[in-house]
Short mmCIF file of C-alpha atoms and ligand atoms in Angstrom, two decimals:
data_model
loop_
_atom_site.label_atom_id
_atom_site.label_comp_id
_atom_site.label_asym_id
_atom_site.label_seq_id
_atom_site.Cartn_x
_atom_site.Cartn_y
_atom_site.Cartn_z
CA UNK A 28 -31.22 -56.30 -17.72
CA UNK A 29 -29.67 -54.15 -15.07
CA UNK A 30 -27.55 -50.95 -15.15
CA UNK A 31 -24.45 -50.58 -13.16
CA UNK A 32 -26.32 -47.37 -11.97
CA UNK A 33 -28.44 -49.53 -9.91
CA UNK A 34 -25.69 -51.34 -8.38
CA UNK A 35 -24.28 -48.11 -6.94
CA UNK A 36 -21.20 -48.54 -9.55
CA UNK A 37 -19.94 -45.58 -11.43
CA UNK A 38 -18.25 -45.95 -15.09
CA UNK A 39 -14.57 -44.53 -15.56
CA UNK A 40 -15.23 -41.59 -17.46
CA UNK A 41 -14.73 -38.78 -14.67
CA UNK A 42 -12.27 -41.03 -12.44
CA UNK A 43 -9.66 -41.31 -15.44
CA UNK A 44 -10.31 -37.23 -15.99
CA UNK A 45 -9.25 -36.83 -12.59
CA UNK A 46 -6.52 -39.28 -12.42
CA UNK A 47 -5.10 -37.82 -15.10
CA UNK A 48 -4.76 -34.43 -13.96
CA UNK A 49 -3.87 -35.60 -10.96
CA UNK A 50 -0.79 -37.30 -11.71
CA UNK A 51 -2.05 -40.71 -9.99
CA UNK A 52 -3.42 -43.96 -11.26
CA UNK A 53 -6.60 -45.96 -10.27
CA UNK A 54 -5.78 -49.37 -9.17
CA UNK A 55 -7.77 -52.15 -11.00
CA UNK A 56 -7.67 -55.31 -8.56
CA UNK A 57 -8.89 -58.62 -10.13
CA UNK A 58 -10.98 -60.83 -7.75
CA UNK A 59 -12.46 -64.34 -7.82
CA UNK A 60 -13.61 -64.81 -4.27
CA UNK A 61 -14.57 -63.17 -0.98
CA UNK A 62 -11.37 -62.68 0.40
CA UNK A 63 -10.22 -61.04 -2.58
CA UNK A 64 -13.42 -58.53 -2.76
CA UNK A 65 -13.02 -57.50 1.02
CA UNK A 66 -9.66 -57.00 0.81
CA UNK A 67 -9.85 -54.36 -2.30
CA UNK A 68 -12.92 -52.86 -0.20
CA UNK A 69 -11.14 -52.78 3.01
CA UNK A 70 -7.81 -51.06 1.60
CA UNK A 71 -9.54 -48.87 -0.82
CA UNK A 72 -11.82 -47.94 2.22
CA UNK A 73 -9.26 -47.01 4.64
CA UNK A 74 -6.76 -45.81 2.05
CA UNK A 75 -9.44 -43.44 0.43
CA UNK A 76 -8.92 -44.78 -3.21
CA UNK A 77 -11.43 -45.33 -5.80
CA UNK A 78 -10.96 -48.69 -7.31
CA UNK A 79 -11.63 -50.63 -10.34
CA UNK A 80 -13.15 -54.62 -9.20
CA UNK A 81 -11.89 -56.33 -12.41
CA UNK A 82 -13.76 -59.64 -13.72
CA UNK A 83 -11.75 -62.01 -16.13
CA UNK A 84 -13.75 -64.12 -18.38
CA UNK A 85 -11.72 -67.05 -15.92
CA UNK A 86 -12.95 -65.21 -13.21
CA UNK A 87 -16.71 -65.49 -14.34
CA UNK A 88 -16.05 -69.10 -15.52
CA UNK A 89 -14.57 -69.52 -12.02
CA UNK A 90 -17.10 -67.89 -9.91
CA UNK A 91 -19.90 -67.44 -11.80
CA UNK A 92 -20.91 -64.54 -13.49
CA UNK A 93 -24.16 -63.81 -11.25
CA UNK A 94 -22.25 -64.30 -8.02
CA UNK A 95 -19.72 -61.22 -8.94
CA UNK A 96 -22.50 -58.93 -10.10
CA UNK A 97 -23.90 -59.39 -6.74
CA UNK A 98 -20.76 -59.01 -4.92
CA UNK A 99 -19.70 -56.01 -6.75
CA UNK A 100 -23.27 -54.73 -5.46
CA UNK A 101 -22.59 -56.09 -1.80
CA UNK A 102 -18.75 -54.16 -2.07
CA UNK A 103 -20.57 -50.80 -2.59
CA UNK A 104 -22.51 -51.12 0.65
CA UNK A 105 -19.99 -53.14 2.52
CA UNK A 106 -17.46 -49.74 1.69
CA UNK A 107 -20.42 -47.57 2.82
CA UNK A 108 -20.92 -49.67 6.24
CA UNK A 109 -17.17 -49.29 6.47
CA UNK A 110 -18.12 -45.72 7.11
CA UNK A 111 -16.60 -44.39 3.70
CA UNK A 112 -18.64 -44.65 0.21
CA UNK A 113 -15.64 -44.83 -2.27
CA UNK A 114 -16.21 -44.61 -6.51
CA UNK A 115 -16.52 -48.28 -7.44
CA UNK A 116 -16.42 -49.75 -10.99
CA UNK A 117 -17.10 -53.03 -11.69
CA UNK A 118 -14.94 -54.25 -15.35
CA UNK A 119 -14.47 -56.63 -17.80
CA UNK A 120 -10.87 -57.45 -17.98
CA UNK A 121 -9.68 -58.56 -21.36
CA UNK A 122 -12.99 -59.44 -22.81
CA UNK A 123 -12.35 -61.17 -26.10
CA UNK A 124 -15.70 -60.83 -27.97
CA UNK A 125 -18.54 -58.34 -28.44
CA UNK A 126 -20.79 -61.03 -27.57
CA UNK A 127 -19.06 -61.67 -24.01
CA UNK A 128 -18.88 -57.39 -23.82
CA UNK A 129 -22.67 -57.36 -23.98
CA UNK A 130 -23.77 -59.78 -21.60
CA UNK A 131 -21.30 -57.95 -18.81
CA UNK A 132 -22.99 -54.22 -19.99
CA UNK A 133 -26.29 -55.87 -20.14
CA UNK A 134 -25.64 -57.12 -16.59
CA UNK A 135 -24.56 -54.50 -14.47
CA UNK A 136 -20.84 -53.88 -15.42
CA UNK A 137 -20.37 -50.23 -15.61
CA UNK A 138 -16.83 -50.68 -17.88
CA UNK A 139 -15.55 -53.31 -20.21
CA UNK A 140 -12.28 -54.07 -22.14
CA UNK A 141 -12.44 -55.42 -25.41
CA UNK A 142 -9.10 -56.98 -26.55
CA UNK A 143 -8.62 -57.18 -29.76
CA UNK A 144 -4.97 -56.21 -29.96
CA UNK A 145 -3.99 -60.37 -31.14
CA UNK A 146 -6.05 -59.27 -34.28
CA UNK A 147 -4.99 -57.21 -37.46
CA UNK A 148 -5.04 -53.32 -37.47
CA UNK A 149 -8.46 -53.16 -39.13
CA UNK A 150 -10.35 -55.78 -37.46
CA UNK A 151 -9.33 -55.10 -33.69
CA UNK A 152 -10.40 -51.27 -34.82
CA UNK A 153 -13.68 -52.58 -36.30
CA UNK A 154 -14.29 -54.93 -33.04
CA UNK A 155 -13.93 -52.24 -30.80
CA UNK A 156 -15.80 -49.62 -32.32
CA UNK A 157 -18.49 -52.30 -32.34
CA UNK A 158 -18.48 -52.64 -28.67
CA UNK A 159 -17.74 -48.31 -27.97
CA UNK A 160 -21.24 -48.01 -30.13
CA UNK A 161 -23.41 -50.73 -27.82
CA UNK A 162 -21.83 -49.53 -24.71
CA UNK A 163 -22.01 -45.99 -25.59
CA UNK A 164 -25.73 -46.00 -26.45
CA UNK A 165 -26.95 -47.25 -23.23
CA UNK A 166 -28.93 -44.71 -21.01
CA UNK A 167 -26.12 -45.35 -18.68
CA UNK A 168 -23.21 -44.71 -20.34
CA UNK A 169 -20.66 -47.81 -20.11
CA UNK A 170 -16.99 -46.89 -20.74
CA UNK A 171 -14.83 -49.21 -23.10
CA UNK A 172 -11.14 -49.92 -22.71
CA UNK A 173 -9.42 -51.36 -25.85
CA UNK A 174 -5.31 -52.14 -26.73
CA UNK A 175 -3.03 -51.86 -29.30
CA UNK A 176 0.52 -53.77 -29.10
CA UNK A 177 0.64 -57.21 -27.97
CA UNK A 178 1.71 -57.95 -24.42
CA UNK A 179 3.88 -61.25 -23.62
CA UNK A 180 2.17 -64.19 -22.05
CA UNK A 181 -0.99 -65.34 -21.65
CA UNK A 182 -3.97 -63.05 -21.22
CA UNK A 183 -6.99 -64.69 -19.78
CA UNK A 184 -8.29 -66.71 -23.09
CA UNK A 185 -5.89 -64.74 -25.31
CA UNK A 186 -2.56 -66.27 -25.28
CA UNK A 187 0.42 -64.06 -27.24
CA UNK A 188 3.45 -66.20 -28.44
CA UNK A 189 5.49 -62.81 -29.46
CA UNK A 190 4.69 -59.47 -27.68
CA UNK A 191 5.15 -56.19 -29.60
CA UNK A 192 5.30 -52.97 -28.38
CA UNK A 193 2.73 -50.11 -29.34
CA UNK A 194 3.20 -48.43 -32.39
CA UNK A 195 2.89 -44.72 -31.40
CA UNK A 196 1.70 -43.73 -35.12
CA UNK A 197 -1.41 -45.90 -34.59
CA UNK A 198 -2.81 -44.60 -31.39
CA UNK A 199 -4.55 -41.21 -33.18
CA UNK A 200 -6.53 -43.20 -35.31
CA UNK A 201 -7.32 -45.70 -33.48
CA UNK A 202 -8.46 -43.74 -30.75
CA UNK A 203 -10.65 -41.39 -33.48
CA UNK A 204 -11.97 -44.19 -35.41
CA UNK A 205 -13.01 -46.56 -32.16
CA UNK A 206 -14.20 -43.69 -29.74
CA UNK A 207 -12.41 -45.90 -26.80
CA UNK A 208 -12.90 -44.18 -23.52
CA UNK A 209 -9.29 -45.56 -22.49
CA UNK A 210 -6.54 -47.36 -24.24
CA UNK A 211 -4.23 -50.00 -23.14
CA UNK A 212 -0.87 -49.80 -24.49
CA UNK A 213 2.48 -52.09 -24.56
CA UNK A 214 5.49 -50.62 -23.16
CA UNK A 215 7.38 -53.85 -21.50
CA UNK A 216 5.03 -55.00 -19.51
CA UNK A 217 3.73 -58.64 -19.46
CA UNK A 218 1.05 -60.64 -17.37
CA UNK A 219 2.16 -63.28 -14.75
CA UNK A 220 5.31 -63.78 -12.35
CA UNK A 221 7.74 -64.20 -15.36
CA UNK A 222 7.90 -60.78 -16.85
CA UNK A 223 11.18 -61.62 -18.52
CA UNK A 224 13.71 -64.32 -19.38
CA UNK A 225 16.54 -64.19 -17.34
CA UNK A 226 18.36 -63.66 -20.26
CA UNK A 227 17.02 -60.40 -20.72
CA UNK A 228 17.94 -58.95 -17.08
CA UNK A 229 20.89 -58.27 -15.12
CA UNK A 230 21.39 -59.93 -11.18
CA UNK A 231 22.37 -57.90 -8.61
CA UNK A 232 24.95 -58.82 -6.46
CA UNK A 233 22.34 -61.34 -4.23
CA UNK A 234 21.47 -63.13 -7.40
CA UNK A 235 17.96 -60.92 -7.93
CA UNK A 236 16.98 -60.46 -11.20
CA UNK A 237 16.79 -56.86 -12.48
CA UNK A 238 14.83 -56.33 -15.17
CA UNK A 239 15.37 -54.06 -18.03
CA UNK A 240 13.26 -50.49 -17.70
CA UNK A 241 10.17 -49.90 -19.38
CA UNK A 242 10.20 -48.27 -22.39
CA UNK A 243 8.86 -44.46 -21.50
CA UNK A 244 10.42 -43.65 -24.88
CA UNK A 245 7.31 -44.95 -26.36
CA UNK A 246 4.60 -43.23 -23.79
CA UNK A 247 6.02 -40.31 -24.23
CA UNK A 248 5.77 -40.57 -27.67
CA UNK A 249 2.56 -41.91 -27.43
CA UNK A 250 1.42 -38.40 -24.66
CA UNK A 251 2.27 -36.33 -27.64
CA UNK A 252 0.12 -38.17 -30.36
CA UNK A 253 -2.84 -38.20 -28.37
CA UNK A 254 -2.43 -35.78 -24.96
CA UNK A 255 -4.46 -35.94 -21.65
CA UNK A 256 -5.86 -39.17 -23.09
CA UNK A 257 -6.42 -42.02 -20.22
CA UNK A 258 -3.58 -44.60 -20.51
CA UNK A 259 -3.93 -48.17 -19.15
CA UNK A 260 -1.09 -50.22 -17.96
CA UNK A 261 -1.63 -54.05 -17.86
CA UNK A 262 1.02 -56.40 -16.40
CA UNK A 263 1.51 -54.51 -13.57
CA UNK A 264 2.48 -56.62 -11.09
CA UNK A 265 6.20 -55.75 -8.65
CA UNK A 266 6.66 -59.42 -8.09
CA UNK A 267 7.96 -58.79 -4.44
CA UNK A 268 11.02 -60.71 -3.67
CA UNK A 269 9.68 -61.63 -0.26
CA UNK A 270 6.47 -63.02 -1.08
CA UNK A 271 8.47 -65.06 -3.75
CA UNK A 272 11.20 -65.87 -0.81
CA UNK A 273 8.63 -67.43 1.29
CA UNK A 274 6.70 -69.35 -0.86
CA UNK A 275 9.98 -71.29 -1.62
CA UNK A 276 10.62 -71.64 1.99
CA UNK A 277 7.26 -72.83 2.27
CA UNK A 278 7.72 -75.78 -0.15
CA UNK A 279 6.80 -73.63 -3.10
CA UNK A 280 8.89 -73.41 -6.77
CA UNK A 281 9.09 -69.62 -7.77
CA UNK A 282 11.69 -70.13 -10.18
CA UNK A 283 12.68 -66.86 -12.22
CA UNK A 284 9.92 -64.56 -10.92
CA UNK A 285 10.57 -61.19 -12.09
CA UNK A 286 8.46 -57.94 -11.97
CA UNK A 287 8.33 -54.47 -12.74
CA UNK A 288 9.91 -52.29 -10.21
CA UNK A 289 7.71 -49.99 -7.99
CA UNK A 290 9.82 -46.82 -8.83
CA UNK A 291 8.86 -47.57 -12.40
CA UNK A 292 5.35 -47.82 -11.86
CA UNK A 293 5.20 -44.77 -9.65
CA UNK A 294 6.31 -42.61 -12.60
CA UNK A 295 3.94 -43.94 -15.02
CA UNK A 296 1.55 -43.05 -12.49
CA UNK A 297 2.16 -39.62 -12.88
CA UNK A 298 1.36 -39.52 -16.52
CA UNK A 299 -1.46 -40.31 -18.87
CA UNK A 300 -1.38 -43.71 -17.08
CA UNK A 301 -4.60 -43.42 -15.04
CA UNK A 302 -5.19 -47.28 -14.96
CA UNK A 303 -2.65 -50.02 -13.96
CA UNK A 304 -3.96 -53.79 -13.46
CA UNK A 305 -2.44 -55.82 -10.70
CA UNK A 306 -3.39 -59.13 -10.13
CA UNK A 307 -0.32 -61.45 -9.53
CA UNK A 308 1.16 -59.96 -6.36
CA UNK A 309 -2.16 -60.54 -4.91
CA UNK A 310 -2.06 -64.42 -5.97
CA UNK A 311 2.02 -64.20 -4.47
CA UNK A 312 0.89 -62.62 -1.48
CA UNK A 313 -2.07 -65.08 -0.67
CA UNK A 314 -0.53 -68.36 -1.30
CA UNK A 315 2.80 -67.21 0.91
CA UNK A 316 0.53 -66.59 3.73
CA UNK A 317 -2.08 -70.07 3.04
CA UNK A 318 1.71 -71.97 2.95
CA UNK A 319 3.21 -70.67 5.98
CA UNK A 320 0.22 -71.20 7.82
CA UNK A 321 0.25 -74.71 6.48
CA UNK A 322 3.52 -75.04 7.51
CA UNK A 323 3.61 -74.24 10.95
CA UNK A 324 0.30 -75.69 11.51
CA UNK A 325 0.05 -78.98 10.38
CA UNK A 326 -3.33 -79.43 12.13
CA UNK A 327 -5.13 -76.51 10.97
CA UNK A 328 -8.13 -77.14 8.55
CA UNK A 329 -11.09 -74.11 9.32
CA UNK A 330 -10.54 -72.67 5.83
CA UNK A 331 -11.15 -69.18 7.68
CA UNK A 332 -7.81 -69.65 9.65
CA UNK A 333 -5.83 -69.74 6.40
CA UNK A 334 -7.95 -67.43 4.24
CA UNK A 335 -7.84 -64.83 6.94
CA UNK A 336 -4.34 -64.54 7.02
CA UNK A 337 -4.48 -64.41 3.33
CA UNK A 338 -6.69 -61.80 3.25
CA UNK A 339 -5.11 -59.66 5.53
CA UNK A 340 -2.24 -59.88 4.09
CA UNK A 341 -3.42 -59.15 0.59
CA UNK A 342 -5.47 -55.51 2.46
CA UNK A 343 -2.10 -54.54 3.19
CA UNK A 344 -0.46 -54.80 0.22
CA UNK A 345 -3.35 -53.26 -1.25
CA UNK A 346 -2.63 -50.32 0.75
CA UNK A 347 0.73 -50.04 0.27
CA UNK A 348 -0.05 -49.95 -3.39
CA UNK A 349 -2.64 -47.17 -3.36
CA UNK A 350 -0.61 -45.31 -0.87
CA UNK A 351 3.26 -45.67 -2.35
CA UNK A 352 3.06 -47.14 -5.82
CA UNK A 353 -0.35 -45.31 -7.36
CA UNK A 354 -0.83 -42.17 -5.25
CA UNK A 355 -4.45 -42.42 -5.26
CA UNK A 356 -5.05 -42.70 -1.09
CA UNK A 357 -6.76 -39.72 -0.60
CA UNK A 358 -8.26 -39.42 -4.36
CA UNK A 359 -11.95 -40.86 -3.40
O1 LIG O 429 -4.81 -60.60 -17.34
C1 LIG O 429 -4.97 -61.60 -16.67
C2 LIG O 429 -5.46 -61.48 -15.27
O2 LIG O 429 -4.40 -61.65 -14.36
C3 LIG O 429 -6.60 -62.46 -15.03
O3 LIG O 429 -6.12 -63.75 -14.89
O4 LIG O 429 -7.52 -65.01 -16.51
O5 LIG O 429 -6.30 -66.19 -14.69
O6 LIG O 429 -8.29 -64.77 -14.20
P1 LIG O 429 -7.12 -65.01 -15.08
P1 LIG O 430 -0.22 -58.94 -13.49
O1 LIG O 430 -0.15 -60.36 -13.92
O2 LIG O 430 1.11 -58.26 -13.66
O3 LIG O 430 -0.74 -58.78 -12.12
O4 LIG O 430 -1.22 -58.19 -14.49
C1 LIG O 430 -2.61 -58.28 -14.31
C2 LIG O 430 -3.38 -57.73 -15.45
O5 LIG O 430 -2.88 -57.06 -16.34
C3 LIG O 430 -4.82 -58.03 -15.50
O6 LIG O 430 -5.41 -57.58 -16.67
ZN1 LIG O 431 -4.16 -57.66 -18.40
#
């Protein structure tokens, strides 16, 4: 057994105070290789942001679970021989059992989301105050993330067939009953580069889908049920157009990638949001870099002259993110 203590992780507790307060958010990055983790470290580094290294169950299938433990360990020194420590947690995105939340506290993951919002009322409160009481008693406190309202799409294991937003008259209750360090909430958002059917957005006068706005009605209803409490946005993703543009120039088919606009993010940022997952600009942003350098090198096959580029163009857009979308540069 090993605590995240001992991996030089910290849980979210007093990041998500701060972020709060603050008005910013902490960005959680999902990674499933190298070139993922040193690109979080390296923008987080120069940028000054804490950040939150999240771990799908596909990641762990993907990588092995092991490996990322050790990485995560590795990132916290690599940040420090970068010449900056920055606060690092190490999460289980959407964890789907208390079984699977276990093995990640009992392994070194200082925070883990339980997902229970594809269940009924009763049993996704039951199943997360199951995993809030394990986590919670460790001598290293482990914080717990947990949803209500249904996102669209598929979420790691869990796939949704209808998404529905958060009912604000459950979040006081479920909060109380669970004792959930953080909850994530369903506002519009949805995972993946399809965030909406066409149908459902406008075009601008290029052709660009515009998607409709989030509904703030509902977190704002939601800040006044339960206020100053740490808000997590999932589905976070901006889908930039020009990632998407040269993928397809590339060879790639992008069709009817949409996203939710920076601007939009930026202002949930300043509220209770203190947590917003982005994972799919990162996949946009690698593969248009692997397929132009595929395309104008034909002859190129070091992996490191492909996943380079990747990477460095993934640190950037990492940085770009803490600096103009989140606001937390500065905030480590
Ligand atoms: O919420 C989903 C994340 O983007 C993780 O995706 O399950 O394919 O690793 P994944
Ligand atoms: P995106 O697919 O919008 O990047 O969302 C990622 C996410 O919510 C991970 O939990
Ligand atoms: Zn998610």
């Amino acid at each position: 057994m090993t605590s995240y203590k001992e991996l030089g992780l910290v849980n979210t507790v007093e990041l998500f105070k701060k972020a709060v307060s603050g008005g910013y958010a902490i960005p959680a990055y999902n990674f499933n290789n190298m070139e993922q983790l040193q690109a979080i470290i390296q923008a987080c580094v120069e940028t000054k942001s804490p950040v939150i290294l999240q771990v799908s169950s596909g990641a762990r299938k993907y990588a092995n679970q092991t490996l990322l433990r050790h990485m995560a360990r590795g990132a916290v020194e690599y940040a420090h021989e970068l010449g900056y420590d920055i606060p690092i947690v190490l999460h289980l995105d959407h964890g789907d059992s208390f079984e699977l939340c276990k093995d990640c506290i009992e392994s070194g993951f200082s925070s883990v989301m339980i997902d229970g919002s594809h269940l009924p009322y009763d049993e996704n409160v039951a199943l997360t105050k199951k995993v809030c009481e394990f986590a919670h008693s460790r001598k290293d406190y482990v914080s717990v993330e947990g949803e209500l309202g249904v996102l669209a799409g598929v979420e790691d294991d869990v796939s949704a067939e209808h998404s529905h937003y958060t009912q604000p008259e459950e979040v006081e209750d479920f909060v109380r009953k669970t004792g959930v360090d953080s909850l994530a909430i369903s506002i519009g958002t949805s995972h993946g580069r399809t965030k909406f059917k066409p149908e459902q957005c406008t075009r601008d006068a290029n052709g660009i889908l515009i998607p409709p706005p989030l509904r703030f009605d509902i977190l704002e209803e939601i800040e006044k049920r339960i206020p100053g409490f740490p808000i997590v946005l999932h589905g976070s993703s901006s889908v930039p157009i020009e990632y998407v543009k040269l993928i397809e120039k590339y060879g790639g088919s992008m069709k009817d990638s949409v996203g939710i606009p920076e601007e939009q993010l930026r202002r949930a940022a300043k509220s209770a949001v203190c947590k917003i997952n982005i994972d799919s600009d990162g996949r946009l942003a690698m593969t248009a870099m692997i397929r132009k350098v595929f395309a104008e090198k034909p002859d190129e096959f070091d992996p490191r002259k492909y996943l380079g580029p990747a990477r460095d163009e993934l640190k950037k857009l990492y940085m770009h993110k803490n600096i103009n979308v989140l606001g937390s540069a500065g905030k480590a």
